[in-house]
Short mmCIF file of C-alpha atoms in Angstrom, two decimals:
data_model
loop_
_atom_site.label_atom_id
_atom_site.label_comp_id
_atom_site.label_asym_id
_atom_site.label_seq_id
_atom_site.Cartn_x
_atom_site.Cartn_y
_atom_site.Cartn_z
CA MET H 116 21.35 8.18 3.30
CA GLN H 117 18.49 10.27 2.68
CA MET H 118 18.49 14.15 1.26
CA ASN H 119 15.48 15.40 1.60
CA CYS H 120 14.58 18.82 -0.04
CA ASN H 121 11.24 20.12 1.48
CA LEU H 122 10.00 23.42 -0.54
CA TYR H 123 6.89 25.29 0.73
CA PHE H 124 5.18 27.63 -1.75
CA ALA H 125 2.24 28.47 -0.09
CA GLN H 126 0.11 30.52 -1.92
CA ALA H 127 -3.61 31.86 -1.05
CA ALA H 128 -6.40 33.75 -2.48
CA SER H 129 -6.89 37.19 -3.09
CA PRO H 130 -9.24 39.33 -0.98
CA ARG H 131 -11.84 38.94 -3.37
CA ARG H 132 -11.33 35.64 -5.13
CA THR H 133 -10.41 32.13 -4.22
CA SER H 134 -8.04 31.15 -7.19
CA LEU H 135 -4.21 31.56 -6.59
CA GLY H 136 -3.32 34.86 -7.64
CA ALA H 137 -0.40 36.34 -9.89
CA SER H 138 0.73 38.29 -6.58
CA ALA H 139 0.97 35.03 -4.60
CA ASN H 140 3.40 33.34 -7.74
CA LEU H 141 5.43 36.61 -7.61
CA ALA H 142 5.37 36.50 -3.79
CA ALA H 143 6.84 32.85 -4.04
CA VAL H 144 8.92 33.12 -7.10
CA ALA H 145 10.93 36.33 -5.18
CA SER H 146 11.75 34.32 -2.12
CA PHE H 147 12.78 31.30 -3.91
CA ALA H 148 15.31 33.32 -5.92
CA LYS H 149 16.63 34.96 -2.84
CA ALA H 150 16.97 31.69 -1.06
CA ARG H 151 18.35 29.42 -4.32
CA PRO H 152 22.26 30.23 -4.10
CA ILE H 153 22.14 28.66 -0.38
CA LEU H 154 19.73 25.40 -1.84
CA LEU H 155 21.75 24.77 -4.80
CA SER H 156 24.80 24.41 -2.66
CA MET H 157 22.97 22.02 -0.22
CA ILE H 158 21.80 19.75 -3.44
CA VAL H 159 25.03 19.96 -5.07
CA PHE H 160 26.77 18.87 -1.67
CA SER H 161 24.27 16.52 -1.14
CA CYS H 162 24.34 14.92 -4.41
CA THR H 163 28.22 15.01 -4.35
CA LEU H 164 28.60 12.65 -1.02
CA SER H 165 25.62 10.37 -2.41
CA ALA H 166 27.33 9.17 -5.66
CA LEU H 167 30.36 9.06 -3.22
CA THR H 168 29.04 7.12 -0.84
CA GLN H 169 26.05 5.26 -2.94
CA GLN H 170 26.08 1.38 -2.36
CA PRO H 171 23.06 -0.84 -2.52
CA ASP H 172 20.56 -1.48 0.62
CA ALA H 173 22.13 -4.16 3.18
CA PRO H 174 19.47 -6.77 3.93
CA SER H 175 18.18 -5.94 7.31
CA ALA H 176 19.53 -8.41 10.28
CA ALA H 177 17.14 -10.69 11.71
CA LYS H 178 15.59 -9.67 14.76
CA ALA H 179 15.61 -11.87 17.85
CA ASP H 180 11.91 -10.47 18.18
CA THR H 181 9.91 -9.89 15.69
CA GLN H 182 6.97 -8.75 17.67
CA PRO H 183 5.54 -5.27 16.22
CA GLN H 184 6.68 -2.43 18.65
CA ALA H 185 5.81 1.42 18.65
CA ASP H 186 8.75 3.63 18.33
CA ALA H 187 9.08 6.42 20.97
CA SER H 188 9.45 9.19 18.63
CA GLY H 189 7.57 7.34 15.58
CA PRO H 190 3.84 6.73 14.31
CA ILE H 191 2.07 4.38 16.24
CA ASP H 192 0.07 1.28 14.70
CA GLN H 193 0.20 2.19 11.11
CA PRO H 194 -0.06 -0.75 8.82
CA PRO H 195 0.60 1.19 5.74
CA ASP H 196 3.82 2.21 4.66
CA GLU H 197 4.28 6.07 5.76
CA SER H 198 7.70 6.56 4.78
CA THR H 199 8.13 9.63 2.41
CA GLU H 200 8.84 8.97 -0.80
CA SER H 201 12.09 10.69 -2.25
CA MET H 202 13.92 11.35 -5.52
CA PHE H 203 17.03 9.33 -4.28
CA PRO H 204 16.94 5.86 -2.47
CA HIS H 205 17.89 5.57 1.19
CA PHE H 206 21.52 3.96 2.27
CA LYS H 207 20.63 2.18 5.85
CA ASN H 208 24.19 0.71 5.80
CA SER H 209 25.64 3.87 5.61
CA ARG H 210 27.27 5.35 8.39
CA PHE H 211 26.80 8.88 6.86
CA TRP H 212 23.74 10.97 6.89
CA LEU H 213 23.09 13.86 4.80
CA SER H 214 19.81 15.62 4.22
CA GLY H 215 18.51 18.74 3.27
CA GLN H 216 15.63 20.96 3.10
CA ALA H 217 13.74 24.22 1.92
CA ASN H 218 10.21 25.06 3.21
CA PHE H 219 8.67 27.89 1.96
CA ILE H 220 4.94 28.82 3.42
CA PHE H 221 2.99 31.56 2.27
CA GLN H 222 -0.21 32.75 4.00
CA THR H 223 -2.27 35.34 3.83
CA HIS H 224 -5.54 36.82 5.07
CA PRO H 225 -8.72 39.02 3.66
CA PRO H 226 -9.68 42.38 5.51
CA PHE H 227 -11.52 40.99 9.02
CA PRO H 228 -13.89 43.18 11.59
CA ALA H 229 -11.99 44.69 14.31
CA GLY H 230 -13.29 47.45 16.82
CA TYR H 231 -9.66 48.53 17.34
CA SER H 232 -6.00 47.58 17.05
CA GLY H 233 -3.02 47.97 19.11
CA GLN H 234 0.66 47.81 19.22
CA ASN H 235 0.93 43.79 18.96
CA SER H 236 -2.65 43.27 17.02
CA LEU H 237 -3.03 40.85 13.70
CA SER H 238 -3.85 43.65 11.12
CA PRO H 239 -7.23 43.73 10.27
CA ASN H 240 -6.12 44.47 6.51
CA TYR H 241 -5.37 42.19 3.64
CA GLU H 242 -2.01 41.04 4.48
CA LYS H 243 0.27 38.23 2.74
CA ALA H 244 3.35 36.94 4.02
CA THR H 245 5.98 34.33 2.63
CA SER H 246 8.08 32.39 5.31
CA ARG H 247 11.24 30.23 4.64
CA VAL H 248 13.44 27.79 6.60
CA LEU H 249 16.51 26.27 4.56
CA THR H 250 18.36 23.27 6.98
CA LEU H 251 21.53 20.93 5.78
CA TYR H 252 20.96 17.87 8.42
CA THR H 253 24.19 16.09 8.42
CA GLY H 254 25.42 13.24 11.11
CA VAL H 255 27.75 10.27 11.24
CA ARG H 256 27.69 7.13 13.46
CA LEU H 257 30.86 6.88 15.49
CA ASP H 258 30.31 3.30 16.66
CA ASN H 259 27.30 1.06 17.12
CA SER H 260 25.91 3.07 19.83
CA THR H 261 27.35 6.41 19.52
CA GLU H 262 26.98 9.11 16.88
CA LEU H 263 27.39 13.11 16.13
CA LEU H 264 24.68 15.09 14.67
CA VAL H 265 25.00 18.36 13.33
CA ASP H 266 22.44 20.62 11.60
CA ILE H 267 22.72 24.04 9.69
CA GLU H 268 19.66 26.45 8.85
CA GLU H 269 19.03 29.42 7.57
CA ALA H 270 15.37 31.25 8.38
CA GLY H 271 13.96 34.45 6.54
CA GLY H 272 11.42 35.75 4.91
CA ALA H 273 7.94 37.19 6.62
CA ALA H 274 5.41 36.45 8.82
CA LEU H 275 1.92 38.02 9.02
CA SER H 276 1.69 41.05 11.09
CA THR H 277 5.06 39.90 12.14
CA GLY H 278 4.01 36.73 14.12
CA LEU H 279 2.12 39.30 16.70
CA GLY H 280 -1.54 39.25 17.85
CA LEU H 281 -2.32 35.81 17.70
CA ALA H 282 -1.59 32.87 20.27
CA GLY H 283 -2.03 30.01 17.89
CA ASN H 284 -0.08 31.67 15.08
CA THR H 285 -0.53 29.98 11.67
CA ASP H 286 3.07 29.64 10.28
CA LEU H 287 5.40 27.79 12.94
CA ASP H 288 8.22 28.13 10.18
CA ILE H 289 8.07 32.25 11.01
CA VAL H 290 11.27 33.94 12.79
CA ARG H 291 9.54 35.87 15.68
CA ASN H 292 11.82 38.62 15.42
CA PRO H 293 12.18 40.59 12.34
CA LEU H 294 15.45 41.81 13.29
CA LEU H 295 17.32 38.85 13.44
CA SER H 296 19.94 38.11 10.97
CA LYS H 297 19.13 36.23 8.17
CA ALA H 298 22.51 34.45 7.78
CA PRO H 299 22.96 30.82 8.47
CA TYR H 300 23.14 29.43 11.80
CA LEU H 301 24.14 26.14 14.11
CA SER H 302 20.46 25.08 14.87
CA ARG H 303 21.88 21.65 16.31
CA ALA H 304 25.24 19.82 17.69
CA ILE H 305 23.68 16.71 19.12
CA PHE H 306 26.18 13.83 21.20
CA HIS H 307 24.06 10.88 21.32
CA LYS H 308 25.24 7.93 23.50
CA VAL H 309 23.06 4.57 23.38
CA PHE H 310 23.36 2.12 26.63
CA ALA H 311 21.99 -1.44 25.83
CA LEU H 312 20.14 -2.88 28.97
CA SER H 313 19.35 -5.99 26.76
CA LYS H 314 20.18 -7.91 24.27
CA ASP H 315 17.30 -8.17 22.34
CA ARG H 316 16.64 -5.36 19.36
CA VAL H 317 14.07 -3.06 17.70
CA GLU H 318 14.13 -1.88 14.35
CA ASN H 319 14.66 1.74 14.10
CA GLN H 320 13.59 4.52 11.59
CA ARG H 321 16.89 6.44 10.69
CA SER H 322 16.18 10.09 10.74
CA TYR H 323 18.08 13.19 11.31
CA LEU H 324 17.84 12.81 14.72
CA SER H 325 18.82 8.86 15.00
CA LEU H 326 21.28 7.48 12.45
CA PHE H 327 21.04 3.50 13.76
CA ASP H 328 19.01 1.02 12.03
CA GLU H 329 17.99 -0.72 15.10
CA LEU H 330 18.36 -0.32 18.98
CA PRO H 331 18.33 -2.44 22.26
CA ARG H 332 14.74 -2.79 23.06
CA ARG H 333 15.63 -1.97 26.61
CA ARG H 334 18.09 0.99 26.75
CA LEU H 335 19.41 4.31 28.21
CA GLU H 336 20.04 7.22 25.80
CA PHE H 337 22.03 10.68 26.55
CA ARG H 338 21.91 13.50 24.54
CA PHE H 339 24.08 16.60 25.09
CA GLY H 340 24.35 19.89 22.84
CA LYS H 341 22.22 22.59 21.16
CA PHE H 342 18.72 20.80 19.94
CA SER H 343 15.32 22.34 20.12
CA MET H 344 12.98 20.57 22.65
CA PRO H 345 10.00 19.26 20.33
CA ASP H 346 12.86 16.70 18.58
CA PHE H 347 12.40 14.74 21.95
CA PHE H 348 9.02 15.75 23.72
CA ASP H 349 5.16 16.23 22.82
CA ILE H 350 5.95 14.22 19.73
CA ASN H 351 2.71 13.20 17.80
CA SER H 352 3.06 10.92 14.77
CA VAL H 353 0.05 12.80 12.93
CA GLY H 354 0.50 16.74 14.74
CA SER H 355 4.10 17.52 15.03
CA ASP H 356 5.06 17.89 11.57
CA THR H 357 4.84 21.08 9.77
CA HIS H 358 6.66 19.52 6.49
CA LEU H 359 3.59 17.77 5.62
CA GLN H 360 0.69 18.02 8.77
CA PHE H 361 -0.58 21.00 10.07
CA ILE H 362 1.33 24.29 10.54
CA ASN H 363 -0.13 26.30 13.45
CA TRP H 364 1.83 26.71 16.43
CA THR H 365 -1.01 25.06 19.05
CA THR H 366 -1.87 22.10 16.63
CA ASP H 367 1.82 21.26 16.22
CA ASN H 368 2.93 21.99 19.74
CA ASN H 369 0.82 21.87 23.28
CA GLY H 370 0.66 25.92 23.51
CA ALA H 371 0.69 25.69 27.59
CA TRP H 372 4.17 24.70 27.27
CA ASP H 373 6.56 27.38 27.47
CA TYR H 374 9.25 24.94 26.36
CA ALA H 375 13.18 26.34 27.25
CA ALA H 376 14.06 28.04 23.81
CA ASP H 377 15.40 30.85 21.79
CA THR H 378 14.03 32.92 19.22
CA ARG H 379 14.25 30.39 16.96
CA GLY H 380 13.29 27.64 19.03
CA TYR H 381 16.60 25.96 19.77
CA THR H 382 18.48 25.45 23.43
CA VAL H 383 21.41 23.71 24.82
CA GLY H 384 21.22 20.85 27.31
CA ALA H 385 21.13 17.37 28.26
CA THR H 386 18.45 15.10 28.14
CA ALA H 387 18.14 11.20 29.69
CA ASP H 388 15.58 8.65 28.28
CA TYR H 389 14.85 5.26 29.74
CA GLU H 390 13.09 3.36 27.00
CA ASP H 391 11.16 -0.31 27.78
CA ARG H 392 9.16 -2.79 25.80
CA ASN H 393 5.84 -0.73 26.13
CA TRP H 394 7.18 2.44 28.01
CA GLY H 395 9.24 4.84 28.53
CA PHE H 396 10.36 8.22 30.67
CA ARG H 397 12.70 11.15 29.55
CA PHE H 398 13.90 14.35 31.29
CA ALA H 399 15.76 17.45 29.86
CA GLU H 400 17.59 20.17 31.59
CA ALA H 401 17.90 23.09 29.56
CA LEU H 402 18.97 27.19 29.49
CA MET H 403 16.08 29.62 28.89
CA PRO H 404 16.65 32.83 27.34
CA LYS H 405 17.79 36.10 29.10
CA VAL H 406 14.25 38.13 28.14
CA ALA H 407 10.79 36.92 26.52
CA ASN H 408 11.04 35.78 23.11
CA GLY H 409 15.31 36.85 23.10
CA ILE H 410 18.10 35.28 21.38
CA ASP H 411 20.43 35.05 23.93
CA LEU H 412 20.49 32.11 26.26
CA VAL H 413 21.49 32.34 30.31
CA TYR H 414 24.30 30.34 30.30
CA ARG H 415 24.05 30.38 34.51
CA PRO H 416 22.50 27.00 34.90
CA TRP H 417 22.75 27.34 38.79
CA GLN H 418 20.32 30.26 38.02
CA VAL H 419 18.57 30.18 34.87
CA HIS H 420 17.25 26.96 33.76
CA ALA H 421 14.75 24.34 32.97
CA GLU H 422 13.50 20.98 33.55
CA ASN H 423 11.19 19.17 31.80
CA PHE H 424 9.71 15.37 32.35
CA GLU H 425 7.64 12.70 30.07
CA TYR H 426 6.26 9.48 31.11
CA GLU H 427 5.13 7.73 27.63
CA LEU H 428 2.90 4.44 27.65
CA ARG H 429 2.51 2.74 24.22
CA GLU H 430 -1.44 1.40 24.97
CA GLY H 431 -3.86 2.26 23.36
CA LEU H 432 -7.60 3.18 25.38
CA LEU H 433 -9.61 1.24 22.89
CA PRO H 434 -9.65 -2.40 23.23
CA LYS H 435 -7.27 -3.96 20.50
CA LYS H 436 -6.15 -0.97 18.93
CA SER H 437 -2.91 0.47 19.26
CA GLY H 438 -2.03 3.92 20.96
CA ILE H 439 -0.02 6.11 23.28
CA VAL H 440 -0.23 8.07 26.35
CA ARG H 441 2.15 10.98 26.90
CA LEU H 442 1.97 12.53 29.94
CA LEU H 443 4.40 15.84 30.19
CA ALA H 444 5.43 18.14 32.73
CA TYR H 445 7.84 21.11 33.03
CA THR H 446 9.31 23.92 35.28
CA ASN H 447 10.89 27.27 34.48
CA TYR H 448 13.40 29.57 36.32
CA ALA H 449 13.80 32.88 34.73
CA ASN H 450 14.02 36.43 34.58
CA MET H 451 10.18 36.26 34.31
CA GLY H 452 7.55 39.05 35.43
CA ILE H 453 4.49 38.47 37.58
CA TYR H 454 1.31 39.82 35.78
CA ARG H 455 -0.38 40.49 39.12
CA ASP H 456 2.48 42.79 40.13
CA ALA H 457 2.46 44.67 36.98
CA VAL H 458 -1.12 45.41 37.31
CA VAL H 459 -0.18 46.70 41.01
CA GLN H 460 2.19 48.79 39.82
CA PHE H 461 0.25 50.32 37.05
CA GLU H 462 -2.92 51.10 39.42
CA ASP H 463 -0.32 52.66 42.00
CA HIS H 464 -1.04 56.39 41.25
CA SER H 465 0.66 57.47 44.23
CA ALA H 466 3.97 56.32 42.59
CA PRO H 467 6.51 59.30 41.31
CA SER H 468 6.05 58.68 37.54
CA PRO H 469 3.11 56.02 37.32
CA GLU H 470 3.10 53.98 33.78
CA PRO H 471 0.41 54.85 30.96
CA VAL H 472 0.02 50.60 31.11
CA PRO H 473 1.55 47.82 32.74
CA GLN H 474 4.55 46.61 31.82
CA ILE H 475 5.56 43.38 32.77
CA THR H 476 9.07 43.60 32.14
CA ASN H 477 9.24 46.71 34.79
CA HIS H 478 10.96 44.72 37.70
CA PRO H 479 14.70 44.37 38.78
CA TRP H 480 16.48 41.12 37.70
CA HIS H 481 14.83 38.45 39.86
CA ILE H 482 14.58 34.88 39.02
CA THR H 483 10.51 33.53 39.20
CA ARG H 484 9.37 29.93 38.51
CA LYS H 485 6.87 28.62 35.93
CA TYR H 486 5.47 25.46 35.72
CA GLY H 487 2.71 23.15 33.99
CA PHE H 488 1.64 19.50 32.67
CA GLY H 489 0.46 18.33 29.39
CA ILE H 490 -0.99 15.33 28.03
CA ASN H 491 -0.75 14.04 24.64
CA LEU H 492 -2.65 11.09 23.49
CA GLU H 493 -2.75 9.13 19.64
CA GLN H 494 -5.45 6.51 19.44
CA ASN H 495 -5.72 4.44 16.14
CA LEU H 496 -9.36 4.05 14.80
CA THR H 497 -9.00 2.11 11.61
CA GLN H 498 -5.66 0.88 9.98
CA TYR H 499 -5.79 4.29 7.90
CA LEU H 500 -7.22 6.57 10.38
CA THR H 501 -5.85 8.15 13.78
CA ALA H 502 -7.36 10.61 16.41
CA PHE H 503 -4.97 12.92 18.50
CA ALA H 504 -5.69 14.94 21.40
CA ARG H 505 -3.50 17.56 23.69
CA PHE H 506 -4.25 18.95 26.99
CA GLY H 507 -1.76 21.75 28.60
CA TRP H 508 -2.22 24.04 31.35
CA ASP H 509 0.61 26.09 33.14
CA ASN H 510 0.03 28.22 36.54
CA GLY H 511 -0.64 31.46 34.31
CA LYS H 512 0.31 34.12 36.81
CA THR H 513 3.95 34.24 35.64
CA GLU H 514 5.13 35.90 32.51
CA SER H 515 4.68 34.05 29.07
CA PHE H 516 8.38 34.06 28.11
CA ALA H 517 9.63 31.41 25.37
CA TYR H 518 6.97 29.70 22.88
CA THR H 519 3.85 31.46 23.44
CA GLU H 520 1.23 33.36 24.98
CA VAL H 521 -1.12 30.39 26.25
CA ASP H 522 -1.98 29.11 29.66
CA GLN H 523 -4.67 26.65 28.57
CA THR H 524 -5.05 24.44 25.58
CA PHE H 525 -7.11 21.70 24.12
CA THR H 526 -6.59 20.45 20.80
CA GLU H 527 -8.06 17.45 19.09
CA GLY H 528 -7.80 16.33 15.35
CA LEU H 529 -7.45 13.39 13.00
CA GLY H 530 -4.86 12.43 10.40
CA ALA H 531 -5.89 9.82 7.44
CA ASN H 532 -3.12 7.90 5.56
CA GLY H 533 -3.71 8.14 1.74
CA ALA H 534 -3.70 4.66 1.58
CA TRP H 535 -7.06 4.81 2.34
CA TRP H 536 -8.11 5.87 -1.05
CA HIS H 537 -5.41 4.34 -2.92
CA ARG H 538 -2.95 6.89 -2.23
CA LYS H 539 -0.20 5.71 -0.09
CA GLN H 540 2.01 9.04 -0.37
CA ASP H 541 -0.99 11.47 0.70
CA ARG H 542 -2.02 12.91 4.08
CA ALA H 543 -4.83 14.56 5.18
CA GLY H 544 -6.05 16.25 8.81
CA ILE H 545 -8.18 18.33 10.49
CA ALA H 546 -7.94 19.75 13.65
CA PHE H 547 -9.53 21.97 16.53
CA VAL H 548 -7.77 24.33 18.82
CA SER H 549 -9.16 25.98 22.01
CA ASN H 550 -6.48 28.33 23.64
CA ALA H 551 -6.65 30.48 27.25
CA ILE H 552 -5.43 32.55 29.58
CA LYS H 553 -5.59 33.31 33.23
CA LYS H 554 -7.45 35.81 34.97
CA ASP H 555 -3.76 37.89 35.78
CA HIS H 556 -3.12 37.57 32.36
CA GLN H 557 -6.13 38.71 30.77
CA THR H 558 -6.38 41.87 33.38
CA TYR H 559 -2.65 42.87 32.28
CA LEU H 560 -3.59 42.76 28.59
CA ALA H 561 -6.97 44.31 29.42
CA ASP H 562 -5.32 47.38 30.90
CA GLY H 563 -3.32 48.12 27.81
CA GLY H 564 -0.11 45.55 28.68
CA LEU H 565 1.96 44.14 25.77
CA GLY H 566 3.24 40.71 25.92
CA PHE H 567 5.97 39.51 23.55
CA LEU H 568 3.33 38.39 21.09
CA LEU H 569 -0.19 40.46 22.25
CA GLY H 570 -1.25 43.64 23.14
CA ASP H 571 -4.51 45.12 21.47
CA GLY H 572 -4.38 48.07 24.04
CA ALA H 573 -7.76 46.74 25.33
CA LEU H 574 -9.41 43.16 25.72
CA ASN H 575 -12.94 41.83 25.47
CA TYR H 576 -11.78 38.29 26.75
CA ASP H 577 -12.82 34.89 25.40
CA ARG H 578 -11.24 32.17 24.12
CA GLU H 579 -8.84 31.99 21.00
CA ASN H 580 -10.32 28.87 18.69
CA ILE H 581 -8.88 27.54 15.94
CA VAL H 582 -9.64 25.23 13.42
CA GLU H 583 -7.00 23.76 11.03
CA THR H 584 -7.26 21.76 8.25
CA TYR H 585 -4.83 20.34 5.25
CA TYR H 586 -4.32 17.87 2.49
CA THR H 587 -1.04 16.53 0.98
CA ALA H 588 -0.87 14.97 -2.06
CA HIS H 589 2.50 13.66 -3.46
CA VAL H 590 2.42 14.28 -7.10
CA TRP H 591 5.48 12.53 -8.24
CA ARG H 592 8.86 10.99 -6.72
CA GLY H 593 9.12 13.51 -3.67
CA ILE H 594 7.03 16.40 -4.79
CA TYR H 595 4.37 17.16 -2.45
CA LEU H 596 1.46 19.97 -2.78
CA ALA H 597 -0.23 20.64 0.03
CA PRO H 598 -3.37 23.36 0.31
CA GLY H 599 -4.53 24.37 3.65
CA LEU H 600 -6.85 26.16 5.73
CA GLN H 601 -7.44 28.04 8.96
CA HIS H 602 -9.94 29.90 10.74
CA ILE H 603 -9.71 31.73 13.81
CA ASN H 604 -12.33 32.74 16.20
CA ASP H 605 -11.36 35.82 19.07
CA PRO H 606 -7.66 36.22 17.81
CA GLY H 607 -5.79 37.36 20.48
CA TYR H 608 -8.60 36.33 23.40
CA ASN H 609 -10.51 39.29 21.53
CA ARG H 610 -14.01 39.17 21.12
CA ASP H 611 -13.78 42.83 19.50
CA ARG H 612 -11.93 41.39 16.79
CA GLY H 613 -12.11 38.89 14.05
CA PRO H 614 -13.18 36.05 13.15
CA VAL H 615 -10.07 35.62 10.38
CA LEU H 616 -9.71 33.10 7.98
CA VAL H 617 -6.03 32.28 6.85
CA PRO H 618 -5.55 29.87 3.62
CA SER H 619 -2.32 28.92 2.93
CA PHE H 620 -0.28 26.69 -0.02
CA ARG H 621 2.95 24.50 0.62
CA ALA H 622 4.98 22.78 -1.75
CA ASN H 623 7.36 19.53 -0.93
CA ILE H 624 10.04 18.33 -2.42
CA GLU H 625 12.26 15.64 -0.99
CA PHE H 626 15.55 14.41 -2.66
#
């Protein structure tokens, strides 16, 4: 059993200097003070269960096959021990899981040039904001093939410009609707069943998503309940974790993957996952929201639904180097508008009441289809250095609905293990992201239309290009500090605005 408490105190420079200012410190302290009762309750509850269930780690059972094997959901060939250090030991022989985390991310940006601003623009004035996410992870292994996982979460704080104005938003932890309740909510409730298809077994890294110490090498896994699609799809060992790695939406996830989710990033559905020695295939059927970026899901899966498919090949692209190739495809059916129809309706001046700007939501209830695909690559370059890349594409004619407003994306980056410079718990990374939208989407925004994230009132189009870098330093027994920096050219695909510089600072504590 492990208890993880991740605190992200992201503090950044004032408009005129790069040192941490008093205002940043006060903002972080104020956010922590608001979250303190929940956080303390989580810590006390976790420590109590730890005391009741504490027992020494049992020696691992002998494996039928000791050949190194890349786990389907974990890092690829990484000789250094990349397990995160915590204040309390892990109890691998426990049937139970209890962990908690509190993520605080503070970000700011200085003033930047902007020819104009609209309703959904990133503010060109100096801003600062602190987001927080508190999560309590629990789980119980019912038998050697069945488990139940339940998580409770509370999300609050604020986002730069309430999360508007960027396709690749700078903070994946933000709540995209500031009007949502700050009360705790059920984030995950997953029933997980594993069917063995072979007798030989492989070691499994226990986590809040899987409590098994080992799994059949060839197996079929079923999950049902409430979860987040990126829990199981489009995973990347050096570009998927906001706790210790990157934090931009389109660095950690494929921006063109408009995955089924409510405002908080969760959906209800089922997954099937077949895993073999060097490859796997997974499928998910999930519910879509009622409206773009909506909190309510539509419980009519025969009408509104999403399918996701992913094939994973655990083979490197370079000779004698480990790697993983993941191929993703998805299709969504929901009450989504069509950009071209909205523009045609706006340009029809013979209508009784012409609209002042195109409105993508100005249509009766109807079910339309959106589809896309993605490629996710990982490649070990050296013992301590891993390269990764993503490419994503969607049809672009249908309304961006659940994740972000991206129709095409390309990401490439590097992740480094601190063992390279004799600090095995440290991590560092740098990534470049280029996002784009299709012509119909461009015309809609240029005519003054609003998406659920973008809308400057006009658009002088160009790709939105982002560079992100971070360094996560382990300070002492599960305490991590992580400064970061993002540079964004043409925010919201607009050459008349930007560039924008967004520094941040994180602190991560694991118990």
